Structure formats: structure tokens, C-alpha cells
């Protein structure tokens, strides 16, 4: 992005005055405000890094999250929070957001409806507010070239959703969620959003004793059909994503993990329009690895988007830290590259700086580090696939299905009695090593 474009995206005030455009300087550079690996024009495996990743900045964590937690208030004082008028405050916040994203050189952003501007006291007031702030967002997008990767509705924070949104036992509450999703879809479409995400934080139960699970899941499916039909009717061509998470804030969330969501989409006739947005820390909360969730979604042809972050090895909750583990990210990118996954929904950094990271520089360091770890891992994963024996070694484990009776089995030509007769005609099979340590060494060799 050139400096003229940055100037255009700035309001009257610069919110990150000490920061210039972040550039690629290579790993020898000791400038902490530069990319060491992320070089957006660099071609890896036939595509530029920019095209591979479609990185996005999450509006909520970066410009709304002030560091508050259940044990204490926020630690970050955003300059725009001093402004009283909700629209002025939202515009100032948006100036800051577009300045940040321009300086970082990321092509996309993502938002919830009420990240952009505070919810009004009535649906009408919220609608008017959204209409004004999306007018402003449209101008900012045009001036900067920054695009909307996806929009979503926050149907989990307002107390009215304490018993769920689309799965609420009360029809009136479900209707409120419907109104909110309609408006969030309108905002997304107005801003040329490429996708739309559903994350069901309150769609689940706290106690099965007071819950009709079958009815609630059926309502969720009906609600998603209505949202999809409405958006298609408005000309929206993008993909809808469901973002699985097993728990938090609800004890048990219906979109538990990739396998659960795939079954739900297939059962309810939603899999032509909906795919999965896999989040690292949600995968680990479900006792899976990130790679596992990607593989499950990809095998179903339903992987299309990533919320990048990481959890903490020593505790179990959703810490939403920025990714920094090249091994984990390389293993994830191996899944994407091998399966030629097209990430329409890109890679959104659903991550926040720590509560005690209170300089505005920290938000830059966090994103720079995360983008670099993806870039470094992409180079490694591409080399592993093209230069190493990794694929060959894995194929060799299954070589017995390439000919003879193994091949016939794969082709569905054998019966159980055929297996019985074959087993009786041979000796006890030899033990064959899975060579896990060798596989692990190959990955490390290329990082
Ligand atoms: C919550 C989470 C959400 C979704 C969007 O854990 O990941 O921010 O990404 O609603
Ligand atoms: Co997320």
C-alpha cells in the first residue's frame, strides 16, 4: 500500500503516530516493526503469499477489546473512548482501524455488527446507527482498498440472548436475533463482504434438564435457512461459515467441533451454502489439534476459512493468543496445501494482545509476528511437499492397497468371507513401523 493511500485513510488525527508502513525487510533485519518472512508478493507454490492467506484484522479484539477480564476492568484506554456521541466515537474508532490495517498492509478486516458502533436502545435506532457507520466504512474501504472478508452478528453479548439466540425457547427472542442477523447481512452486503460467519456462542445448553435439544437444533437449522434465503435474495454470492466451538460461554455448544457441524449441515440440507471456519483455540478446547479439525473439514469438502490464534498449553480456556508456533502452523498448512484448499474465508486473526500489553505498538508486534509465522510455515510446508520424502513415506504405508487383493478391497469387490479366506492363506502379518519420529524429523528439518 502506498503512502498516498494511507493519508487518505487517516482522519484528522493519527492514532498510531510513531508507526510507519510495515515493510518486508527479511530475517536479518533487527527492526521489530518489519516483516522477517511475510513478503506479500513472494510466490510460493504458484501463488503469492497475499493470495494464499487473505489475512484479516478482527475489529473486536483490536479496536474494542480493552483488556477487561472477569477479575478486573480494562487496561487499555482507547483515545476514541473519550468521545461521548456514539456516531463520532464509532467514526474515530474506524479512523484508527483503517490507519492500523493500512500501516500493517493487511488486505481485509472482519466485524460483528456492534463492534462497528454501539447497539441502540431499539432495533430502529441500531439500524440507523449501522446505516450511518457503514456509509462511513464504505468511504474508508474505497479510499484505502481494504476489503471486508466477512461480517457477523453479535447475538451472544446482550442479556436478551442468555438462553440462546436462534435456539432460544422464546420465539420473541429468536425474532430479535433474526432482525439483528438481517441487519448484519445487509451491512455485509452493502460493504461488499465476501463471506458471512455464524458463531453460536449461546446456541447450546447450560443444563439438559431444562432443554429440548432436538427442538433447539431444529430451530437453529430453520433459522440458518431463513438467513441464507434472505441473503441469496439480496444477491449475496459469498459463502456462509459456521465456526465450531465446544463450549464457552455455554457449557455445551451445538456446533461442538468440525465433525458435529458437518453432520448438522448435511442432515439439514445446508452444505451447499455453508462451510466451516476453523479456529485454532476452539479445536484445542474440543480436545483436537487444529490440524485435525482442518483435515476433518477438508475431507468433507467443507473447509473454507480460518480464525487464527493459539491456546495455552497449561490451561484449558480460550486465551485467543496470537499464533507463534511454526510447528503447529506448518502442520496446519500441510493439510491446506496437500488438499488444495481454497480459503474463500481467508485467515482472520481472532486474537488479542495480553491484558498487560498496553502500548499501541503491541498490536503491531502481535500481527507482524503472526503473519511472519504463517509465511515462514508456508515456505516450510511447500518445501516439505516438493523436496522431501514426506508424501512418499506416507503413501508407502498404504502400498498394500495398490495391487492384488488390497486393491480389490478398495474397489469394493471383496466380501468378509474373502477377507477370512485371505487371512487363513497367509502367515501372521509382520509388524510394520509407523515411523512417527522420522516424520516429525522431516517436518523440523524444513522449518
Ligand atoms: C469467539 C469467537 C468469535 C467468532 C465471531 O470465541 O471466535 O469471535 O469468531 O463471532
Ligand atoms: Co473466532
PDB file of N, CA and C in Angstrom, residues 9 29 67 80 108 120 167 186 373 447:
ATOM      1  N   UNK A   9      -6.669   7.376   4.166  1.00  0.00           N
ATOM      2  CA  UNK A   9      -7.431   6.610   5.142  1.00  0.00           C
ATOM      3  C   UNK A   9      -7.375   7.242   6.526  1.00  0.00           C
ATOM      4  N   UNK A  29      16.994  -8.455   9.357  1.00  0.00           N
ATOM      5  CA  UNK A  29      16.668  -7.129   9.890  1.00  0.00           C
ATOM      6  C   UNK A  29      16.453  -7.181  11.402  1.00  0.00           C
ATOM      7  N   UNK A  67      -8.989  -5.125  27.279  1.00  0.00           N
ATOM      8  CA  UNK A  67      -8.203  -5.870  28.271  1.00  0.00           C
ATOM      9  C   UNK A  67      -8.986  -6.229  29.523  1.00  0.00           C
ATOM     10  N   UNK A  80     -10.537   7.156  21.382  1.00  0.00           N
ATOM     11  CA  UNK A  80     -11.911   7.452  20.954  1.00  0.00           C
ATOM     12  C   UNK A  80     -12.931   7.227  22.064  1.00  0.00           C
ATOM     13  N   UNK A 108      -7.693  -7.222   4.422  1.00  0.00           N
ATOM     14  CA  UNK A 108      -9.096  -7.386   4.848  1.00  0.00           C
ATOM     15  C   UNK A 108      -9.305  -7.057   6.329  1.00  0.00           C
ATOM     16  N   UNK A 120     -28.136   0.309  19.563  1.00  0.00           N
ATOM     17  CA  UNK A 120     -29.084   1.324  20.040  1.00  0.00           C
ATOM     18  C   UNK A 120     -30.042   0.726  21.050  1.00  0.00           C
ATOM     19  N   UNK A 167     -31.649 -20.512  19.107  1.00  0.00           N
ATOM     20  CA  UNK A 167     -32.102 -21.698  19.860  1.00  0.00           C
ATOM     21  C   UNK A 167     -32.831 -21.305  21.147  1.00  0.00           C
ATOM     22  N   UNK A 186     -27.367  -7.233   5.739  1.00  0.00           N
ATOM     23  CA  UNK A 186     -27.477  -6.024   4.902  1.00  0.00           C
ATOM     24  C   UNK A 186     -26.173  -5.222   4.948  1.00  0.00           C
ATOM     25  N   UNK A 373       4.873 -15.906  11.166  1.00  0.00           N
ATOM     26  CA  UNK A 373       4.878 -17.346  11.456  1.00  0.00           C
ATOM     27  C   UNK A 373       4.111 -18.094  10.362  1.00  0.00           C
ATOM     28  N   UNK A 447      11.711 -26.359   8.823  1.00  0.00           N
ATOM     29  CA  UNK A 447      11.193 -25.138   9.472  1.00  0.00           C
ATOM     30  C   UNK A 447      12.313 -24.122   9.674  1.00  0.00           C
TER      31      UNK A 447
END
